[in-house]
Amino acid sequence: MLSKKHHIIHSIFFIVFVVKGIIGFSQQKHLYDAIYSGVPWFDDKGKAVSAHGGCIVKENNKYYFFGEAHCDTSNAFAGFNCYSSTDLCNWKFENIALRIQDSGRLSAQTVGERVKVMKCPLTGEFVMFMHTDNLSYKGQCVAYAISKNIEGPYTFKGPLLFQNKPIKRWDMGTFKDVDGTGYILIHGGEIYKLSDDYKTIVEQVNKNFTSGFEAPTLFRKDSIYYFIGSDLTGWERNDNYYFTSTSLKGPWIRRSLVAPKGTLTWNSQSTFVLPVEGTKETTYMFMGDRWSFPKQASAATYVWQPLTISENNIAIPNFYEAWNVDKSTGTVNSSIIKGKKLSAKDKRIVYSGNWQQDTLSIKSSDEKGASFSFHTKATQIAVYALARSDGGYASITIINSLGKTIASSVVDFYSKYPATTLKFISPILLKDDYTIKVAVLGEHWHWQEKSGKLSGSKGNMISLDKIIVRE
Ligand code: GLA
């Protein structure tokens, strides 16, 4: 009798623990309570959100986030992903909106970048625009695809034509004006007006007005157009800047930098500005990419920050580590991550391998395989570190009490200037005993720019500043 009771209790425990192990965080609806910039985001399937050079379209009260899918080994087109969200914090993977084509542009071993989607007011169709190219970036052309459903699958149609000729340019963006007219933006400041069905170009509205000015991003507030772009530094970050005008035809007045000088746009490159219109105000959300070649799938992140706008000036004066925008009122709330703090020197953090104190950091290592780990009862874990010009890649893994890895990612500890910031935040976790392990990969991002110049990190260094645990 006693042994039967024992057996039942044992079975219940077994079920509870196994189910808990299987669930991990990927079954939870609510993984994040804020927008965190510069850290990997996990989607509803527990995979890193891969949607760079993208845009957001609001449809039926949902936000659809489109962007470049990437792999960690090459620059080849891997499709354009589509995610959806109701709060801009939690992302559900919807679809590979545009897949690798069997042949031609956007087939395997080509380049497809800067995907943008707009709903055509005339046809009700969703039209997707992108930069297509060859792997050496010498066969550039703007192309388009269409779909009846926002999430796709989109049908690739080929080059977008102006006077029957393709637009042979690389970085591009889109802008939909208040009257529904669609425009294509090109590096250097060119603007082209789309036909009413968005499938061809009818007019060149603005000529090239500057050199460089990649990642063209345009939005309108009241009667002013703001045109943001970046310097030409490949995947390396730079101080993005902007022009304003009362007409898309110009004249365009050069204004200032988008973020404080030297922050390199808080380490990002522009891709889109999303107006979040509410009953009280409209928040204009700057969307930037923090690239990390070759590990663009796992280590490139997103920098999304609210723009402040006054008297024709835009700015991101402060970097919000955690913030929200209220979808109904349009107002912004920023916060900081609170919890139990453990400094890098805390005895509970176990270091293995060669970790040293250097001029920049209390604990740092570039020894491949060196690691640190610690155990905690937590519902969320945040890792802060010094990102530096010799920063490299680390793998971060969170393991639950059953030994199951419930979140893991590669994180890039590079910044051209030293910056102590949030490098990783786990999704909100079920209460459990977790082990977090950070290991030095002995690699770093690097890239040869179009000019032939080599850019990237100078080393493989990983540093730790502190860990914050929410219980
Ligand atoms: C710039 C562009 C990106 C990409 C890279 C490649 O950063 O904005 O879209 O083309 O160059 O070097």
PDB file of N, CA, C and O in Angstrom, residues 119-160:
ATOM      1  N   LYS A 119       1.441  48.443 -47.847  1.00  0.00           N
ATOM      2  CA  LYS A 119       0.152  48.002 -48.380  1.00  0.00           C
ATOM      3  C   LYS A 119      -0.294  49.016 -49.423  1.00  0.00           C
ATOM      4  O   LYS A 119      -0.321  50.230 -49.144  1.00  0.00           O
ATOM      5  N   CYS A 120      -0.623  48.531 -50.605  1.00  0.00           N
ATOM      6  CA  CYS A 120      -1.019  49.463 -51.668  1.00  0.00           C
ATOM      7  C   CYS A 120      -2.485  49.852 -51.477  1.00  0.00           C
ATOM      8  O   CYS A 120      -3.357  48.987 -51.477  1.00  0.00           O
ATOM      9  N   PRO A 121      -2.776  51.135 -51.334  1.00  0.00           N
ATOM     10  CA  PRO A 121      -4.170  51.544 -51.107  1.00  0.00           C
ATOM     11  C   PRO A 121      -5.077  51.214 -52.289  1.00  0.00           C
ATOM     12  O   PRO A 121      -6.254  50.920 -52.097  1.00  0.00           O
ATOM     13  N   LEU A 122      -4.538  51.223 -53.507  1.00  0.00           N
ATOM     14  CA  LEU A 122      -5.376  50.966 -54.686  1.00  0.00           C
ATOM     15  C   LEU A 122      -5.777  49.492 -54.796  1.00  0.00           C
ATOM     16  O   LEU A 122      -6.944  49.172 -54.981  1.00  0.00           O
ATOM     17  N   THR A 123      -4.812  48.590 -54.668  1.00  0.00           N
ATOM     18  CA  THR A 123      -5.080  47.163 -54.906  1.00  0.00           C
ATOM     19  C   THR A 123      -5.330  46.381 -53.617  1.00  0.00           C
ATOM     20  O   THR A 123      -5.818  45.256 -53.670  1.00  0.00           O
ATOM     21  N   GLY A 124      -4.938  46.933 -52.492  1.00  0.00           N
ATOM     22  CA  GLY A 124      -5.044  46.199 -51.217  1.00  0.00           C
ATOM     23  C   GLY A 124      -3.952  45.144 -51.078  1.00  0.00           C
ATOM     24  O   GLY A 124      -3.897  44.427 -50.075  1.00  0.00           O
ATOM     25  N   GLU A 125      -3.081  45.044 -52.079  1.00  0.00           N
ATOM     26  CA  GLU A 125      -1.988  44.052 -52.013  1.00  0.00           C
ATOM     27  C   GLU A 125      -0.852  44.579 -51.158  1.00  0.00           C
ATOM     28  O   GLU A 125      -0.674  45.794 -51.009  1.00  0.00           O
ATOM     29  N   PHE A 126      -0.049  43.639 -50.655  1.00  0.00           N
ATOM     30  CA  PHE A 126       1.162  44.013 -49.938  1.00  0.00           C
ATOM     31  C   PHE A 126       2.315  43.915 -50.922  1.00  0.00           C
ATOM     32  O   PHE A 126       2.453  42.904 -51.620  1.00  0.00           O
ATOM     33  N   VAL A 127       3.087  44.991 -51.014  1.00  0.00           N
ATOM     34  CA  VAL A 127       4.193  45.016 -51.974  1.00  0.00           C
ATOM     35  C   VAL A 127       5.486  45.135 -51.179  1.00  0.00           C
ATOM     36  O   VAL A 127       5.616  45.978 -50.285  1.00  0.00           O
ATOM     37  N   MET A 128       6.393  44.232 -51.512  1.00  0.00           N
ATOM     38  CA  MET A 128       7.674  44.138 -50.795  1.00  0.00           C
ATOM     39  C   MET A 128       8.773  44.639 -51.724  1.00  0.00           C
ATOM     40  O   MET A 128       8.822  44.255 -52.893  1.00  0.00           O
ATOM     41  N   PHE A 129       9.628  45.504 -51.217  1.00  0.00           N
ATOM     42  CA  PHE A 129      10.738  46.047 -52.024  1.00  0.00           C
ATOM     43  C   PHE A 129      12.050  45.652 -51.364  1.00  0.00           C
ATOM     44  O   PHE A 129      12.118  45.511 -50.144  1.00  0.00           O
ATOM     45  N   MET A 130      13.088  45.526 -52.165  1.00  0.00           N
ATOM     46  CA  MET A 130      14.377  45.115 -51.595  1.00  0.00           C
ATOM     47  C   MET A 130      15.538  45.472 -52.504  1.00  0.00           C
ATOM     48  O   MET A 130      15.353  45.750 -53.695  1.00  0.00           O
ATOM     49  N   HIS A 131      16.732  45.456 -51.933  1.00  0.00           N
ATOM     50  CA  HIS A 131      17.983  45.588 -52.681  1.00  0.00           C
ATOM     51  C   HIS A 131      18.414  44.175 -53.050  1.00  0.00           C
ATOM     52  O   HIS A 131      18.576  43.336 -52.179  1.00  0.00           O
ATOM     53  N   THR A 132      18.571  43.919 -54.357  1.00  0.00           N
ATOM     54  CA  THR A 132      19.120  42.622 -54.782  1.00  0.00           C
ATOM     55  C   THR A 132      20.507  42.874 -55.349  1.00  0.00           C
ATOM     56  O   THR A 132      20.794  43.960 -55.860  1.00  0.00           O
ATOM     57  N   ASP A 133      21.374  41.861 -55.257  1.00  0.00           N
ATOM     58  CA  ASP A 133      22.765  42.088 -55.669  1.00  0.00           C
ATOM     59  C   ASP A 133      23.465  40.751 -55.861  1.00  0.00           C
ATOM     60  O   ASP A 133      22.885  39.695 -55.560  1.00  0.00           O
ATOM     61  N   ASN A 134      24.714  40.805 -56.337  1.00  0.00           N
ATOM     62  CA  ASN A 134      25.513  39.577 -56.284  1.00  0.00           C
ATOM     63  C   ASN A 134      26.410  39.649 -55.046  1.00  0.00           C
ATOM     64  O   ASN A 134      26.472  40.698 -54.388  1.00  0.00           O
ATOM     65  N   LEU A 135      27.094  38.556 -54.749  1.00  0.00           N
ATOM     66  CA  LEU A 135      27.826  38.495 -53.479  1.00  0.00           C
ATOM     67  C   LEU A 135      28.964  39.499 -53.382  1.00  0.00           C
ATOM     68  O   LEU A 135      29.419  39.822 -52.289  1.00  0.00           O
ATOM     69  N   SER A 136      29.430  40.005 -54.531  1.00  0.00           N
ATOM     70  CA  SER A 136      30.486  41.020 -54.458  1.00  0.00           C
ATOM     71  C   SER A 136      29.910  42.443 -54.513  1.00  0.00           C
ATOM     72  O   SER A 136      30.649  43.413 -54.659  1.00  0.00           O
ATOM     73  N   TYR A 137      28.598  42.551 -54.395  1.00  0.00           N
ATOM     74  CA  TYR A 137      27.906  43.860 -54.386  1.00  0.00           C
ATOM     75  C   TYR A 137      28.201  44.659 -55.658  1.00  0.00           C
ATOM     76  O   TYR A 137      28.421  45.859 -55.610  1.00  0.00           O
ATOM     77  N   LYS A 138      28.206  43.954 -56.815  1.00  0.00           N
ATOM     78  CA  LYS A 138      28.471  44.679 -58.064  1.00  0.00           C
ATOM     79  C   LYS A 138      27.343  44.463 -59.077  1.00  0.00           C
ATOM     80  O   LYS A 138      27.517  44.750 -60.252  1.00  0.00           O
ATOM     81  N   GLY A 139      26.219  43.934 -58.624  1.00  0.00           N
ATOM     82  CA  GLY A 139      25.117  43.721 -59.562  1.00  0.00           C
ATOM     83  C   GLY A 139      23.821  44.242 -58.973  1.00  0.00           C
ATOM     84  O   GLY A 139      22.773  43.614 -59.060  1.00  0.00           O
ATOM     85  N   GLN A 140      23.894  45.428 -58.389  1.00  0.00           N
ATOM     86  CA  GLN A 140      22.764  45.922 -57.593  1.00  0.00           C
ATOM     87  C   GLN A 140      21.567  46.360 -58.426  1.00  0.00           C
ATOM     88  O   GLN A 140      21.727  46.838 -59.537  1.00  0.00           O
ATOM     89  N   CYS A 141      20.399  46.204 -57.827  1.00  0.00           N
ATOM     90  CA  CYS A 141      19.155  46.614 -58.478  1.00  0.00           C
ATOM     91  C   CYS A 141      18.017  46.496 -57.473  1.00  0.00           C
ATOM     92  O   CYS A 141      17.971  45.570 -56.658  1.00  0.00           O
ATOM     93  N   VAL A 142      17.089  47.466 -57.517  1.00  0.00           N
ATOM     94  CA  VAL A 142      15.921  47.420 -56.620  1.00  0.00           C
ATOM     95  C   VAL A 142      14.875  46.504 -57.262  1.00  0.00           C
ATOM     96  O   VAL A 142      14.605  46.620 -58.464  1.00  0.00           O
ATOM     97  N   ALA A 143      14.292  45.610 -56.480  1.00  0.00           N
ATOM     98  CA  ALA A 143      13.300  44.680 -57.027  1.00  0.00           C
ATOM     99  C   ALA A 143      12.083  44.636 -56.105  1.00  0.00           C
ATOM    100  O   ALA A 143      12.081  45.266 -55.044  1.00  0.00           O
ATOM    101  N   TYR A 144      11.047  43.891 -56.535  1.00  0.00           N
ATOM    102  CA  TYR A 144       9.841  43.843 -55.706  1.00  0.00           C
ATOM    103  C   TYR A 144       9.165  42.482 -55.778  1.00  0.00           C
ATOM    104  O   TYR A 144       9.438  41.664 -56.667  1.00  0.00           O
ATOM    105  N   ALA A 145       8.273  42.258 -54.808  1.00  0.00           N
ATOM    106  CA  ALA A 145       7.502  41.015 -54.712  1.00  0.00           C
ATOM    107  C   ALA A 145       6.116  41.389 -54.203  1.00  0.00           C
ATOM    108  O   ALA A 145       5.951  42.457 -53.604  1.00  0.00           O
ATOM    109  N   ILE A 146       5.121  40.551 -54.446  1.00  0.00           N
ATOM    110  CA  ILE A 146       3.758  40.898 -54.005  1.00  0.00           C
ATOM    111  C   ILE A 146       3.082  39.726 -53.288  1.00  0.00           C
ATOM    112  O   ILE A 146       3.414  38.571 -53.502  1.00  0.00           O
ATOM    113  N   SER A 147       2.102  40.091 -52.451  1.00  0.00           N
ATOM    114  CA  SER A 147       1.307  39.063 -51.757  1.00  0.00           C
ATOM    115  C   SER A 147      -0.054  39.631 -51.380  1.00  0.00           C
ATOM    116  O   SER A 147      -0.184  40.823 -51.111  1.00  0.00           O
ATOM    117  N   LYS A 148      -1.052  38.755 -51.349  1.00  0.00           N
ATOM    118  CA  LYS A 148      -2.385  39.189 -50.910  1.00  0.00           C
ATOM    119  C   LYS A 148      -2.445  39.225 -49.372  1.00  0.00           C
ATOM    120  O   LYS A 148      -3.219  39.970 -48.796  1.00  0.00           O
ATOM    121  N   ASN A 149      -1.625  38.367 -48.736  1.00  0.00           N
ATOM    122  CA  ASN A 149      -1.597  38.328 -47.261  1.00  0.00           C
ATOM    123  C   ASN A 149      -0.355  39.038 -46.774  1.00  0.00           C
ATOM    124  O   ASN A 149       0.714  38.850 -47.354  1.00  0.00           O
ATOM    125  N   ILE A 150      -0.481  39.720 -45.676  1.00  0.00           N
ATOM    126  CA  ILE A 150       0.668  40.479 -45.194  1.00  0.00           C
ATOM    127  C   ILE A 150       1.867  39.575 -44.904  1.00  0.00           C
ATOM    128  O   ILE A 150       3.005  39.889 -45.240  1.00  0.00           O
ATOM    129  N   GLU A 151       1.615  38.416 -44.290  1.00  0.00           N
ATOM    130  CA  GLU A 151       2.742  37.559 -43.878  1.00  0.00           C
ATOM    131  C   GLU A 151       3.290  36.720 -45.032  1.00  0.00           C
ATOM    132  O   GLU A 151       4.272  36.015 -44.879  1.00  0.00           O
ATOM    133  N   GLY A 152       2.691  36.824 -46.216  1.00  0.00           N
ATOM    134  CA  GLY A 152       3.172  36.097 -47.376  1.00  0.00           C
ATOM    135  C   GLY A 152       2.539  34.730 -47.478  1.00  0.00           C
ATOM    136  O   GLY A 152       1.548  34.466 -46.804  1.00  0.00           O
ATOM    137  N   PRO A 153       3.063  33.845 -48.321  1.00  0.00           N
ATOM    138  CA  PRO A 153       4.299  33.994 -49.078  1.00  0.00           C
ATOM    139  C   PRO A 153       4.197  35.022 -50.210  1.00  0.00           C
ATOM    140  O   PRO A 153       3.164  35.109 -50.868  1.00  0.00           O
ATOM    141  N   TYR A 154       5.263  35.795 -50.387  1.00  0.00           N
ATOM    142  CA  TYR A 154       5.327  36.798 -51.442  1.00  0.00           C
ATOM    143  C   TYR A 154       5.842  36.159 -52.735  1.00  0.00           C
ATOM    144  O   TYR A 154       6.672  35.245 -52.699  1.00  0.00           O
ATOM    145  N   THR A 155       5.338  36.658 -53.856  1.00  0.00           N
ATOM    146  CA  THR A 155       5.792  36.192 -55.172  1.00  0.00           C
ATOM    147  C   THR A 155       6.776  37.209 -55.723  1.00  0.00           C
ATOM    148  O   THR A 155       6.442  38.398 -55.839  1.00  0.00           O
ATOM    149  N   PHE A 156       7.971  36.734 -56.031  1.00  0.00           N
ATOM    150  CA  PHE A 156       9.021  37.646 -56.504  1.00  0.00           C
ATOM    151  C   PHE A 156       8.744  38.043 -57.956  1.00  0.00           C
ATOM    152  O   PHE A 156       8.518  37.189 -58.810  1.00  0.00           O
ATOM    153  N   LYS A 157       8.755  39.339 -58.242  1.00  0.00           N
ATOM    154  CA  LYS A 157       8.427  39.818 -59.586  1.00  0.00           C
ATOM    155  C   LYS A 157       9.633  40.323 -60.376  1.00  0.00           C
ATOM    156  O   LYS A 157       9.536  40.592 -61.556  1.00  0.00           O
ATOM    157  N   GLY A 158      10.765  40.549 -59.695  1.00  0.00           N
ATOM    158  CA  GLY A 158      11.956  41.023 -60.414  1.00  0.00           C
ATOM    159  C   GLY A 158      12.160  42.518 -60.264  1.00  0.00           C
ATOM    160  O   GLY A 158      11.551  43.162 -59.402  1.00  0.00           O
ATOM    161  N   PRO A 159      13.018  43.111 -61.114  1.00  0.00           N
ATOM    162  CA  PRO A 159      13.383  44.523 -60.961  1.00  0.00           C
ATOM    163  C   PRO A 159      12.187  45.478 -61.043  1.00  0.00           C
ATOM    164  O   PRO A 159      11.255  45.256 -61.809  1.00  0.00           O
ATOM    165  N   LEU A 160      12.259  46.502 -60.246  1.00  0.00           N
ATOM    166  CA  LEU A 160      11.273  47.583 -60.282  1.00  0.00           C
ATOM    167  C   LEU A 160      11.753  48.531 -61.393  1.00  0.00           C
ATOM    168  O   LEU A 160      12.909  48.962 -61.372  1.00  0.00           O
TER     169      LEU A 160
END
